[in-house]
């Protein structure tokens, strides 16, 4: 008669419930960590692409207004040809509480230089991924002034004609300002940019607001 002896079972063929739970927990945590790392990497590349595209917007505006490339600025009317980058836009303001102020600024040399240097500086900073905080501040100020020049809340211009505003608040100037702030807050200059190298420079390390 055969007798079944449980002691003959190999002890290494079974896991205790506690060990199985620990193994499953470690596997789950590892999978979650890998997924989070993947999402972080994708987000970094998306922000880098957004940074480069936004930088091109500013750089192109600078180049077109400087050389009269035939888009927003007609050929032969560029800054180097004696044209004023601000006269047309500010001189054409027809609504808003700063209408007369913008008319007074239109075509002034200081306004032209500040506007063009702003476009160039913001465009270069975004393209290279450096000084994003400064670019965000300068760009937000510029976008705020341009928002006030177009004054989206108005339904009619000063002469009573329709303003053609499509939204009383959120226009593209506001969107650009938010994008600039988001890029600076996220430190989006490291991927496809010189953000890390810039941050290691001694004078930048001493003054974090330059990052």
Coordinates of C-alpha atoms in Angstrom, one line a residue:
X1 CA 0.0 0.0 0.0
X2 CA 1.5 3.3 -1.1
X3 CA 1.6 6.1 1.4
X4 CA 1.5 9.8 0.3
X5 CA 4.2 11.7 2.1
X6 CA 3.9 15.5 1.8
X7 CA 7.4 16.0 3.0
X8 CA 8.7 14.7 -0.3
X9 CA 7.6 17.9 -2.1
X10 CA 10.4 20.1 -3.2
X11 CA 10.3 23.3 -1.1
X12 CA 11.6 25.5 -4.0
X13 CA 8.6 24.9 -6.3
X14 CA 6.2 27.2 -4.4
X15 CA 6.2 30.8 -3.5
X16 CA 4.6 32.1 -0.3
X17 CA 1.7 34.5 -0.8
X18 CA 3.7 37.3 0.7
X19 CA 6.6 36.8 -1.8
X20 CA 4.2 36.6 -4.8
X21 CA 2.6 39.9 -3.7
X22 CA 6.0 41.6 -3.3
X23 CA 7.1 40.4 -6.8
X24 CA 3.9 41.6 -8.4
X25 CA 4.1 45.0 -6.6
X26 CA 7.7 45.5 -7.8
X27 CA 6.8 44.6 -11.4
X28 CA 3.8 47.0 -11.3
X29 CA 5.9 49.8 -9.9
X30 CA 8.6 49.2 -12.5
X31 CA 6.1 49.3 -15.3
X32 CA 4.6 52.6 -13.9
X33 CA 8.0 54.1 -13.6
X34 CA 8.9 53.2 -17.2
X35 CA 5.6 54.6 -18.5
X36 CA 6.1 57.8 -16.6
X37 CA 9.7 58.2 -17.9
X38 CA 8.4 57.6 -21.4
X39 CA 5.7 60.3 -21.0
X40 CA 8.3 62.7 -19.6
X41 CA 10.6 62.1 -22.6
X42 CA 7.7 62.7 -25.0
X43 CA 6.7 65.9 -23.2
X44 CA 10.3 67.2 -23.4
X45 CA 10.4 66.7 -27.2
X46 CA 6.9 68.2 -27.6
X47 CA 8.0 71.3 -25.7
X48 CA 11.2 71.5 -27.6
X49 CA 9.3 71.5 -30.9
X50 CA 6.9 74.1 -29.6
X51 CA 9.9 76.2 -28.5
X52 CA 11.5 76.0 -31.9
X53 CA 8.3 76.8 -33.8
X54 CA 7.6 79.8 -31.6
X55 CA 11.2 81.0 -32.0
X56 CA 10.8 80.8 -35.8
X57 CA 7.6 83.0 -35.5
X58 CA 9.6 85.8 -33.9
X59 CA 12.7 85.3 -36.0
X60 CA 10.7 85.4 -39.2
X61 CA 8.9 88.6 -38.2
X62 CA 12.3 90.2 -37.6
X63 CA 13.8 89.0 -40.9
X64 CA 10.7 90.0 -42.9
X65 CA 10.5 93.5 -41.3
X66 CA 14.2 94.0 -41.7
X67 CA 14.7 92.9 -45.3
X68 CA 11.2 93.3 -46.8
X69 CA 10.8 89.7 -47.9
X70 CA 7.5 90.4 -49.5
X71 CA 5.2 88.8 -46.9
X72 CA 3.9 91.2 -44.2
X73 CA 6.5 93.7 -45.4
X74 CA 6.6 94.5 -49.1
X75 CA 9.9 94.3 -51.0
X76 CA 11.8 97.6 -50.8
X77 CA 10.0 98.7 -47.6
X78 CA 12.2 96.8 -45.1
X79 CA 14.0 98.4 -42.2
X80 CA 17.3 98.5 -44.1
X81 CA 15.5 100.3 -46.9
X82 CA 14.5 103.1 -44.6
X83 CA 11.1 101.8 -43.7
X84 CA 9.7 101.9 -40.1
X85 CA 8.7 98.5 -38.5
X86 CA 6.2 100.3 -36.2
X87 CA 4.8 103.1 -38.3
X88 CA 2.3 101.0 -40.2
X89 CA 1.0 98.9 -37.2
X90 CA 1.0 101.6 -34.5
X91 CA -0.1 104.3 -36.9
X92 CA -3.1 102.1 -37.9
X93 CA -4.4 101.6 -34.4
X94 CA -8.1 102.6 -34.5
X95 CA -9.5 101.5 -31.2
X96 CA -8.7 101.2 -27.5
X97 CA -7.6 103.4 -24.6
X98 CA -4.1 103.8 -25.9
X99 CA -4.9 104.7 -29.4
X100 CA -3.5 108.2 -29.3
X101 CA -0.4 107.0 -27.4
X102 CA 0.4 104.4 -30.0
X103 CA -0.1 107.0 -32.8
X104 CA 2.5 109.2 -31.0
X105 CA 5.0 106.3 -30.8
X106 CA 4.5 105.1 -34.4
X107 CA 7.7 105.5 -36.4
X108 CA 9.9 106.8 -33.6
X109 CA 13.4 105.5 -33.7
X110 CA 13.4 104.2 -30.1
X111 CA 10.1 102.3 -30.8
X112 CA 11.6 100.8 -33.9
X113 CA 14.8 99.7 -32.2
X114 CA 13.0 98.3 -29.1
X115 CA 10.5 96.4 -31.2
X116 CA 13.1 94.9 -33.6
X117 CA 15.6 94.0 -30.8
X118 CA 12.7 92.4 -29.0
X119 CA 11.8 90.2 -31.9
X120 CA 15.4 89.2 -32.6
X121 CA 16.3 88.6 -28.9
X122 CA 13.2 86.5 -28.2
X123 CA 13.6 84.6 -31.4
X124 CA 17.3 83.8 -30.8
X125 CA 16.6 82.8 -27.2
X126 CA 13.9 80.4 -28.1
X127 CA 15.7 78.9 -31.0
X128 CA 18.9 78.3 -28.9
X129 CA 17.0 77.4 -25.7
X130 CA 18.7 80.0 -23.6
X131 CA 17.5 82.9 -21.4
X132 CA 14.0 81.6 -21.6
X133 CA 12.9 83.5 -18.5
X134 CA 14.0 86.8 -20.0
X135 CA 12.4 85.9 -23.3
X136 CA 9.2 85.1 -21.5
X137 CA 9.2 88.5 -19.7
X138 CA 10.1 90.5 -22.8
X139 CA 7.7 88.5 -25.0
X140 CA 4.8 88.9 -22.5
X141 CA 5.3 92.7 -22.4
X142 CA 5.4 92.9 -26.2
X143 CA 2.3 90.7 -26.6
X144 CA 0.4 92.7 -24.0
X145 CA 1.1 96.0 -25.8
X146 CA 0.1 94.4 -29.2
X147 CA -3.1 93.1 -27.5
X148 CA -3.9 96.6 -26.3
X149 CA -3.2 98.0 -29.8
X150 CA -5.7 95.6 -31.3
X151 CA -8.1 95.8 -28.3
X152 CA -10.2 92.7 -28.8
X153 CA -12.9 93.7 -26.3
X154 CA -14.2 96.4 -28.7
X155 CA -17.0 95.5 -31.1
X156 CA -16.5 98.7 -33.1
X157 CA -13.6 100.9 -34.1
X158 CA -13.3 104.6 -33.2
X159 CA -15.1 105.5 -36.5
X160 CA -18.0 103.2 -35.7
X161 CA -17.1 100.5 -38.2
X162 CA -17.1 96.8 -37.0
X163 CA -13.8 95.8 -35.3
X164 CA -14.0 92.3 -36.7
X165 CA -12.9 91.0 -33.3
X166 CA -13.7 87.3 -32.9
X167 CA -13.1 87.0 -29.2
X168 CA -13.2 89.8 -26.5
X169 CA -10.2 88.4 -24.6
X170 CA -8.3 85.4 -25.9
X171 CA -6.6 86.3 -29.1
X172 CA -3.3 85.0 -30.5
X173 CA -1.2 87.5 -28.6
X174 CA -2.5 86.1 -25.3
X175 CA -1.7 82.5 -26.6
X176 CA 1.8 83.5 -27.5
X177 CA 2.4 85.0 -24.0
X178 CA 1.1 81.9 -22.3
X179 CA 3.3 79.7 -24.5
X180 CA 6.4 81.8 -23.6
X181 CA 5.6 81.6 -19.9
X182 CA 5.0 77.8 -20.1
X183 CA 8.3 77.2 -22.0
X184 CA 10.3 79.1 -19.4
X185 CA 8.5 77.5 -16.4
X186 CA 9.2 74.0 -17.9
X187 CA 12.8 74.7 -18.6
X188 CA 12.3 73.7 -22.2
X189 CA 15.8 74.7 -23.4
X190 CA 17.6 71.4 -22.7
X191 CA 16.2 69.2 -25.5
X192 CA 17.3 70.4 -29.0
X193 CA 18.9 73.4 -27.3
X194 CA 21.7 74.8 -25.3
X195 CA 19.8 75.1 -22.0
X196 CA 22.1 72.9 -20.0
X197 CA 25.3 74.5 -21.2
X198 CA 23.8 78.0 -20.7
X199 CA 22.8 77.2 -17.1
X200 CA 26.3 76.0 -16.3
X201 CA 27.9 79.4 -17.3
X202 CA 29.2 81.1 -14.1
X203 CA 27.3 84.4 -14.5
X204 CA 24.1 82.5 -15.3
X205 CA 24.6 80.2 -12.3
X206 CA 25.0 83.2 -10.1
X207 CA 21.9 84.9 -11.5
X208 CA 19.1 82.2 -12.0
X209 CA 16.8 84.8 -13.5
X210 CA 19.0 84.7 -16.6
X211 CA 18.1 81.0 -17.3

